[in-house]
Short mmCIF file of C-alpha atoms and ligand atoms in Angstrom, two decimals:
data_model
loop_
_atom_site.label_atom_id
_atom_site.label_comp_id
_atom_site.label_asym_id
_atom_site.label_seq_id
_atom_site.Cartn_x
_atom_site.Cartn_y
_atom_site.Cartn_z
CA MET A 1 208.87 56.43 50.26
CA PRO A 2 209.52 58.53 53.71
CA ARG A 3 212.28 60.13 54.74
CA ASP A 4 214.29 58.42 57.29
CA PRO A 5 213.08 59.68 60.31
CA TYR A 6 216.31 60.29 62.21
CA GLN A 7 217.14 62.18 59.39
CA VAL A 8 214.60 63.80 59.33
CA LEU A 9 214.63 65.21 63.11
CA GLY A 10 218.29 65.38 61.92
CA VAL A 11 219.61 63.47 65.08
CA GLU A 12 222.09 60.40 65.59
CA ARG A 13 220.42 56.95 65.78
CA ALA A 14 221.82 56.87 69.50
CA ALA A 15 219.62 60.09 69.85
CA GLU A 16 217.61 59.58 73.10
CA GLU A 17 214.38 60.71 74.27
CA ALA A 18 215.63 64.84 75.50
CA GLU A 19 217.35 64.53 72.27
CA LEU A 20 214.09 63.93 69.85
CA LYS A 21 211.72 66.37 71.88
CA LYS A 22 214.63 69.39 71.61
CA ALA A 23 215.00 67.84 67.68
CA PHE A 24 211.24 68.10 67.35
CA ARG A 25 210.97 71.05 68.45
CA LYS A 26 213.19 73.65 67.09
CA LEU A 27 212.12 71.83 63.92
CA ALA A 28 208.09 72.96 64.93
CA ARG A 29 208.97 76.50 66.17
CA GLU A 30 211.11 77.11 62.67
CA LEU A 31 207.93 75.48 60.60
CA HIS A 32 205.44 77.59 62.20
CA PRO A 33 203.78 78.86 59.75
CA ASP A 34 203.31 82.12 62.54
CA VAL A 35 206.90 82.30 62.24
CA ASN A 36 207.37 80.95 58.56
CA ARG A 37 205.06 82.46 56.38
CA ASP A 38 207.09 82.23 52.94
CA ASP A 39 207.79 78.60 53.12
CA PRO A 40 204.86 77.10 50.70
CA ASP A 41 205.49 73.69 52.20
CA ALA A 42 205.67 74.80 55.49
CA GLU A 43 202.91 72.45 56.70
CA THR A 44 204.02 69.27 54.54
CA LYS A 45 207.26 69.95 56.26
CA PHE A 46 205.78 70.16 60.27
CA LYS A 47 204.08 66.97 58.87
CA GLU A 48 206.95 64.71 57.77
CA ALA A 49 209.03 66.20 61.14
CA ALA A 50 205.82 65.06 63.03
CA GLU A 51 206.42 61.52 62.17
CA ALA A 52 209.57 61.28 62.51
CA TYR A 53 208.99 62.18 65.73
CA GLU A 54 205.82 59.91 66.41
CA ILE A 55 208.49 57.60 65.24
CA LEU A 56 210.74 58.03 67.01
CA SER A 57 209.27 58.48 70.79
CA ASP A 58 208.13 55.84 70.72
CA PRO A 59 209.96 53.12 72.00
CA ASP A 60 208.68 49.63 70.11
CA ARG A 61 207.60 51.80 66.95
CA ARG A 62 211.49 53.12 67.67
CA ARG A 63 212.84 49.20 67.57
CA THR A 64 210.53 48.52 64.63
CA TYR A 65 211.87 51.27 62.80
CA ASP A 66 215.82 50.32 63.54
CA GLN A 67 214.91 46.93 62.20
CA TYR A 68 212.88 46.89 59.29
CA GLY A 69 212.56 49.84 58.64
CA HIS A 70 209.04 51.97 57.21
CA GLU A 71 207.96 48.46 55.44
CA GLY A 72 208.29 46.98 58.69
CA LEU A 73 206.42 49.85 60.51
CA ARG A 74 203.77 49.22 57.76
CA SER A 75 203.26 45.55 57.98
CA ASN A 76 203.05 46.14 61.60
CA GLY A 77 200.12 48.26 61.42
CA PHE A 78 200.80 51.59 62.02
CA SER A 79 199.72 54.98 60.26
CA SER A 80 200.73 57.96 60.90
CA GLN A 81 198.09 60.45 62.45
CA ALA A 82 200.39 62.94 61.72
CA ALA A 83 199.97 62.09 57.75
CA GLY A 84 196.56 61.93 57.72
CA ALA A 85 195.97 64.95 59.43
CA SER A 86 195.12 68.23 58.21
CA GLY A 87 196.61 71.81 59.60
CA LEU A 88 198.44 71.80 62.37
CA GLU A 89 196.63 72.38 65.06
CA ASP A 90 195.11 68.72 63.49
CA ILE A 91 198.30 67.28 63.98
CA LEU A 92 199.18 68.12 66.95
CA SER A 93 195.91 66.86 68.74
CA SER A 94 196.40 63.24 66.79
CA LEU A 95 200.19 63.15 67.89
CA PHE A 96 199.47 64.75 71.51
CA GLY A 97 195.59 64.69 72.14
CA GLN A 98 193.59 67.58 72.14
CA GLY A 99 194.83 70.04 74.42
CA ASN A 100 197.64 67.88 75.88
CA SER A 101 200.42 69.21 73.28
CA PRO A 102 204.07 69.34 74.82
CA PHE A 103 204.25 72.20 72.56
CA GLY A 104 200.57 73.38 72.09
CA ASP A 105 201.39 76.11 74.54
CA ILE A 106 204.32 76.90 73.08
CA PHE A 107 203.10 78.26 70.42
CA GLY A 108 199.75 78.18 71.10
CA PHE A 109 199.07 76.23 67.80
CA GLY A 110 196.24 76.89 65.05
CA SER A 111 195.87 77.16 61.30
CA GLY A 112 195.80 80.77 61.74
CA ARG A 113 193.32 80.93 59.40
CA GLY A 114 189.74 81.37 61.53
CA GLY A 115 186.65 80.37 60.04
CA PRO A 116 185.70 77.44 58.87
CA GLU A 117 188.13 74.61 58.26
CA PRO A 118 188.67 73.58 54.92
CA GLY A 119 188.08 68.85 54.48
CA GLY A 120 191.08 67.53 54.84
CA ASP A 121 193.04 64.62 52.34
CA ILE A 122 192.27 61.19 52.02
CA GLY A 123 194.94 58.92 50.93
CA ALA A 124 193.67 55.19 48.99
CA THR A 125 195.87 52.83 47.05
CA VAL A 126 194.82 50.84 43.90
CA SER A 127 196.83 47.72 42.55
CA ILE A 128 197.31 47.56 38.82
CA ASP A 129 199.05 44.72 36.93
CA LEU A 130 201.64 45.67 34.25
CA ALA A 131 200.07 44.82 31.05
CA GLU A 132 197.65 47.87 32.52
CA VAL A 133 200.21 50.13 32.95
CA LEU A 134 199.75 49.69 28.67
CA THR A 135 196.34 50.95 28.01
CA GLY A 136 195.75 52.80 31.93
CA VAL A 137 192.50 51.45 33.84
CA LYS A 138 190.07 52.50 35.99
CA ARG A 139 189.22 51.27 38.96
CA GLU A 140 186.98 51.55 42.18
CA VAL A 141 188.51 53.02 45.29
CA SER A 142 187.16 52.76 48.17
CA PHE A 143 187.44 55.32 51.43
CA HIS A 144 185.76 56.95 54.45
CA ALA A 145 185.34 60.39 54.07
CA VAL A 146 183.44 63.12 56.24
CA THR A 147 180.76 63.95 53.62
CA ARG A 148 177.94 66.18 54.52
CA CYS A 149 174.70 65.22 56.16
CA GLU A 150 172.05 64.81 54.03
CA HIS A 151 169.36 64.85 56.60
CA CYS A 152 169.62 68.22 57.42
CA LYS A 153 172.53 69.32 54.43
CA GLY A 154 174.49 69.80 56.41
CA ASN A 155 173.92 72.86 58.58
CA GLY A 156 173.52 70.76 61.76
CA ALA A 157 169.99 72.16 62.57
CA GLU A 158 166.88 69.43 62.55
CA PRO A 159 165.12 69.69 59.26
CA GLY A 160 162.09 73.24 59.96
CA THR A 161 163.67 74.34 63.50
CA PRO A 162 165.42 77.39 63.22
CA ILE A 163 169.27 78.42 63.53
CA ARG A 164 170.34 81.28 65.59
CA THR A 165 173.63 83.10 65.54
CA CYS A 166 176.07 82.51 67.31
CA GLU A 167 176.43 85.02 70.10
CA SER A 168 180.18 84.37 71.49
CA CYS A 169 181.26 85.00 67.47
CA GLY A 170 178.89 87.66 66.26
CA GLY A 171 178.46 85.09 63.56
CA GLN A 172 182.01 85.81 62.58
CA GLY A 173 182.86 81.75 63.50
CA ALA A 174 186.25 83.46 64.45
CA VAL A 175 187.90 84.73 67.56
CA GLN A 176 191.23 86.86 68.63
CA GLN A 177 193.50 85.41 70.89
CA VAL A 178 196.29 87.05 71.82
CA THR A 179 199.58 84.33 72.42
CA ARG A 180 202.19 84.89 74.28
CA THR A 181 205.20 82.98 72.68
CA PRO A 182 209.12 82.77 72.75
CA PHE A 183 209.04 85.01 69.82
CA GLY A 184 206.60 87.90 71.31
CA GLN A 185 203.05 88.42 71.28
CA MET A 186 201.50 86.92 69.09
CA MET A 187 197.69 87.69 67.25
CA ARG A 188 195.63 84.72 65.75
CA GLN A 189 192.02 84.45 64.59
CA SER A 190 191.39 81.05 65.77
CA ALA A 191 187.58 79.13 64.91
CA CYS A 192 185.14 80.18 67.96
CA PRO A 193 185.42 77.52 69.96
CA THR A 194 181.56 77.65 70.68
CA CYS A 195 180.11 77.10 67.05
CA ASN A 196 183.13 75.43 65.93
CA GLY A 197 183.36 78.02 63.03
CA ALA A 198 179.83 77.83 61.58
CA GLY A 199 178.59 81.26 62.83
CA LYS A 200 175.30 79.96 63.45
CA ILE A 201 173.79 77.36 66.04
CA PRO A 202 171.02 75.42 65.56
CA ASP A 203 167.80 75.63 67.45
CA GLU A 204 167.33 71.66 67.44
CA PRO A 205 171.00 69.62 66.81
CA CYS A 206 170.24 67.37 63.86
CA GLU A 207 169.09 63.68 64.82
CA VAL A 208 171.44 62.10 62.24
CA CYS A 209 174.69 63.92 62.85
CA ASP A 210 174.47 65.50 66.35
CA GLY A 211 174.50 68.75 64.82
CA VAL A 212 177.74 68.13 63.06
CA GLY A 213 176.24 68.43 60.04
CA ARG A 214 178.94 65.87 58.45
CA LEU A 215 179.26 62.35 58.84
CA ARG A 216 181.54 59.54 58.10
CA LYS A 217 181.13 57.67 55.56
CA ASP A 218 181.97 54.27 53.15
CA ARG A 219 182.54 55.62 49.30
CA THR A 220 184.19 54.93 46.52
CA TYR A 221 185.06 56.53 43.22
CA GLU A 222 186.23 55.54 40.12
CA ILE A 223 190.24 56.48 39.10
CA ASP A 224 191.80 57.11 35.44
CA VAL A 225 194.70 55.45 35.79
CA PRO A 226 196.88 56.34 33.25
CA PRO A 227 198.72 55.78 30.84
CA GLY A 228 202.75 54.89 31.35
CA ILE A 229 202.50 55.16 35.53
CA GLU A 230 205.25 53.62 38.07
CA SER A 231 204.55 51.71 41.70
CA GLY A 232 204.49 54.49 44.12
CA GLN A 233 203.06 57.77 41.93
CA ARG A 234 200.11 59.61 43.41
CA ILE A 235 197.11 60.92 41.30
CA ARG A 236 195.34 63.26 43.57
CA VAL A 237 191.32 64.21 42.51
CA ALA A 238 190.80 67.59 43.38
CA GLY A 239 188.10 68.26 46.47
CA LYS A 240 187.28 64.46 46.74
CA GLY A 241 188.68 64.40 49.82
CA HIS A 242 187.22 64.74 53.14
CA GLU A 243 184.31 67.44 53.56
CA GLY A 244 185.28 70.97 54.62
CA GLU A 245 183.30 73.00 57.96
CA SER A 246 179.96 74.62 57.25
CA GLY A 247 180.55 75.50 53.78
CA ALA A 248 184.74 75.16 53.82
CA PRO A 249 186.76 73.46 50.74
CA ALA A 250 186.34 69.96 50.69
CA GLY A 251 189.77 68.35 50.87
CA ASP A 252 191.07 65.96 48.11
CA LEU A 253 192.22 62.29 47.49
CA TYR A 254 194.66 61.47 47.04
CA VAL A 255 195.14 57.47 45.71
CA GLU A 256 198.76 55.66 45.57
CA VAL A 257 199.35 53.48 42.84
CA SER A 258 201.04 50.12 43.43
CA VAL A 259 201.85 48.52 39.74
CA ASN A 260 202.64 44.51 41.17
CA PRO A 261 205.67 43.34 39.72
CA ASP A 262 205.28 40.30 36.74
CA GLU A 263 207.81 38.20 36.89
CA ARG A 264 208.93 37.41 33.18
CA LEU A 265 208.86 41.22 32.94
CA GLU A 266 211.26 42.79 34.70
CA ARG A 267 210.61 46.84 34.53
CA HIS A 268 213.12 49.69 34.25
CA SER A 269 210.54 52.91 33.95
CA GLU A 270 209.31 52.64 29.89
CA HIS A 271 211.35 49.90 29.04
CA LEU A 272 211.30 46.10 29.67
CA VAL A 273 213.82 43.59 30.56
CA THR A 274 212.83 39.71 30.16
CA PRO A 275 215.71 37.12 30.61
CA ALA A 276 215.50 34.41 27.90
CA GLN A 277 217.78 30.89 28.18
CA ILE A 278 218.44 29.72 24.97
CA SER A 279 220.17 26.20 23.65
CA VAL A 280 224.05 26.40 23.08
CA THR A 281 223.30 24.80 19.41
CA ARG A 282 220.19 27.73 19.44
CA ALA A 283 223.04 30.04 20.50
CA MET A 284 225.50 28.68 17.50
CA LEU A 285 222.72 28.39 14.35
CA GLY A 286 220.28 31.34 15.46
CA GLY A 287 216.82 31.04 14.92
CA LYS A 288 212.98 31.56 16.56
CA ILE A 289 212.60 31.64 20.26
CA GLY A 290 208.47 32.76 22.05
CA ILE A 291 208.93 35.64 24.82
CA TRP A 292 206.44 37.44 26.37
CA THR A 293 205.48 39.99 25.99
CA LEU A 294 202.96 42.77 27.49
CA GLU A 295 200.39 41.59 24.18
CA GLY A 296 201.37 37.64 24.57
CA MET A 297 203.73 35.25 23.03
CA ARG A 298 205.68 36.38 20.19
CA ASP A 299 208.45 34.66 17.99
CA VAL A 300 211.44 36.62 18.07
CA GLU A 301 214.85 35.51 15.66
CA VAL A 302 218.16 34.89 17.75
CA PRO A 303 220.97 35.59 15.27
CA LYS A 304 224.03 32.98 14.16
CA GLY A 305 226.64 33.06 16.57
CA THR A 306 224.78 34.68 19.89
CA GLN A 307 226.74 34.64 22.28
CA PRO A 308 226.01 33.92 26.84
CA GLY A 309 224.69 37.65 28.17
CA GLN A 310 223.32 39.49 23.82
CA GLN A 311 220.52 41.22 23.83
CA VAL A 312 218.40 41.16 21.50
CA VAL A 313 215.88 44.58 21.20
CA LEU A 314 212.21 44.70 20.32
CA SER A 315 212.40 48.07 19.60
CA GLY A 316 209.01 49.37 20.78
CA LEU A 317 207.35 46.36 22.82
CA GLY A 318 208.25 48.15 26.56
CA LEU A 319 205.35 51.17 28.13
CA PRO A 320 204.54 54.33 27.46
CA THR A 321 205.37 57.26 29.00
CA LEU A 322 203.38 59.39 31.54
CA ARG A 323 204.12 62.38 29.01
CA GLY A 324 204.18 61.70 25.70
CA ARG A 325 203.12 58.83 25.20
CA ARG A 326 205.78 56.41 23.12
CA ARG A 327 206.59 53.04 23.65
CA GLY A 328 210.37 52.21 24.89
CA ASP A 329 211.54 48.94 24.57
CA GLN A 330 211.58 45.13 25.37
CA VAL A 331 215.38 43.92 25.92
CA VAL A 332 215.70 40.24 25.48
CA VAL A 333 218.96 39.06 27.79
CA LEU A 334 220.10 35.69 26.18
CA ASP A 335 221.28 33.08 28.68
CA VAL A 336 222.74 30.42 26.41
CA VAL A 337 222.89 26.94 28.39
CA ILE A 338 225.67 24.63 27.77
CA PRO A 339 224.21 20.87 28.88
CA ARG A 340 225.78 18.90 31.99
CA LYS A 341 224.63 15.70 29.92
CA LEU A 342 224.98 13.93 27.60
CA ASN A 343 223.88 10.99 25.63
CA ARG A 344 226.02 8.89 23.89
CA LYS A 345 224.48 10.04 20.60
CA GLN A 346 225.11 14.23 21.61
CA ARG A 347 228.71 13.24 22.99
CA HIS A 348 229.43 11.88 19.71
CA ALA A 349 227.94 14.68 17.53
CA ALA A 350 229.90 17.11 20.18
CA GLU A 351 233.40 15.53 19.66
CA GLU A 352 233.38 15.20 16.13
CA LEU A 353 232.43 19.43 15.80
CA ASP A 354 234.96 19.77 18.62
CA GLU A 355 237.31 18.14 16.07
CA LEU A 356 236.17 21.04 13.38
CA ILE A 357 236.02 24.22 16.05
CA ASP A 358 240.08 25.82 16.58
CA ASP A 359 240.33 26.58 19.79
CA PRO A 360 239.64 29.46 19.88
CA ASN A 361 242.03 30.43 23.35
CA PRO A 362 244.99 32.72 22.72
CA LEU A 363 246.47 31.52 25.96
CA GLY A 364 245.65 27.85 25.64
ZN1 ZN B 1 172.67 66.32 59.86
ZN1 ZN B 2 180.62 81.95 67.20
#
């Protein structure tokens, strides 16, 4: 679950537009990788801050969040542009439009890497049933991904046509830029704007991809969901994200697993809890009752003299853990049902029993 955007930006819930902007600007400055080289999570934190700002700077989204939280935003179709972006430049242009960033001019944002950009990560989701958590399961995941254009084999040139070296960068793919910032002058490398970091320009651009070398395509991937997975956990598949620019590595695919709840079996990490109702006579006399388990119905022995709320532990009938594989338990919680109405025969029997049973109330 994403964090509370107010908390992320460190502002009051009543914060006004100007305060939001100020808070985001401060965070962005702290997290900018040209400044903060020591923190490997800077980009992730920056994304979080950008997402928070994305939500709170839009009055409609902010109202939805205030009333219904992240769930509400999601069911309204909001998905963070910043979260799906990769690289700071991408995040900012997704937020504010290319070259239109109110902060870009302060920082001269860029990845600082220069050269071709690696591919971005992709998020996808799968849902599985609780019983599948026991065994693990294979699932097909569908997603859109930027992939290599097969027509030009990714080099952006119509097959059989020459490719020239880019004159702007001399084939380096990167150019040096000096930017004035509040922290003084910064030397930055950024991707060459003429060749987009490729260092080469095709004479005749590929007809299929317009010379980009990459295309957005529908893709599927069969993912192995391991036994013991919990709802909300993500599986990372390295290199299955968006294809990188000319030769740069591809991003990763992150598959979030959602486990469908089972109304008969309540999950508590590796343990399962099942409520069961028994009659007052079964509680007194004991005996077998049918209980639903991950592997179907099973007879469970209720002890004599069972009290309301008493538990029967079915050892090893729970779920495995992600590590270890030892299965948890299934706990049956017994509720004793007292009949609200009795027919004549039952009432006679109860009255007879009443004569024979001592009143257990010491204060009575
Ligand atoms: Zn192509
Ligand atoms: Zn160039």
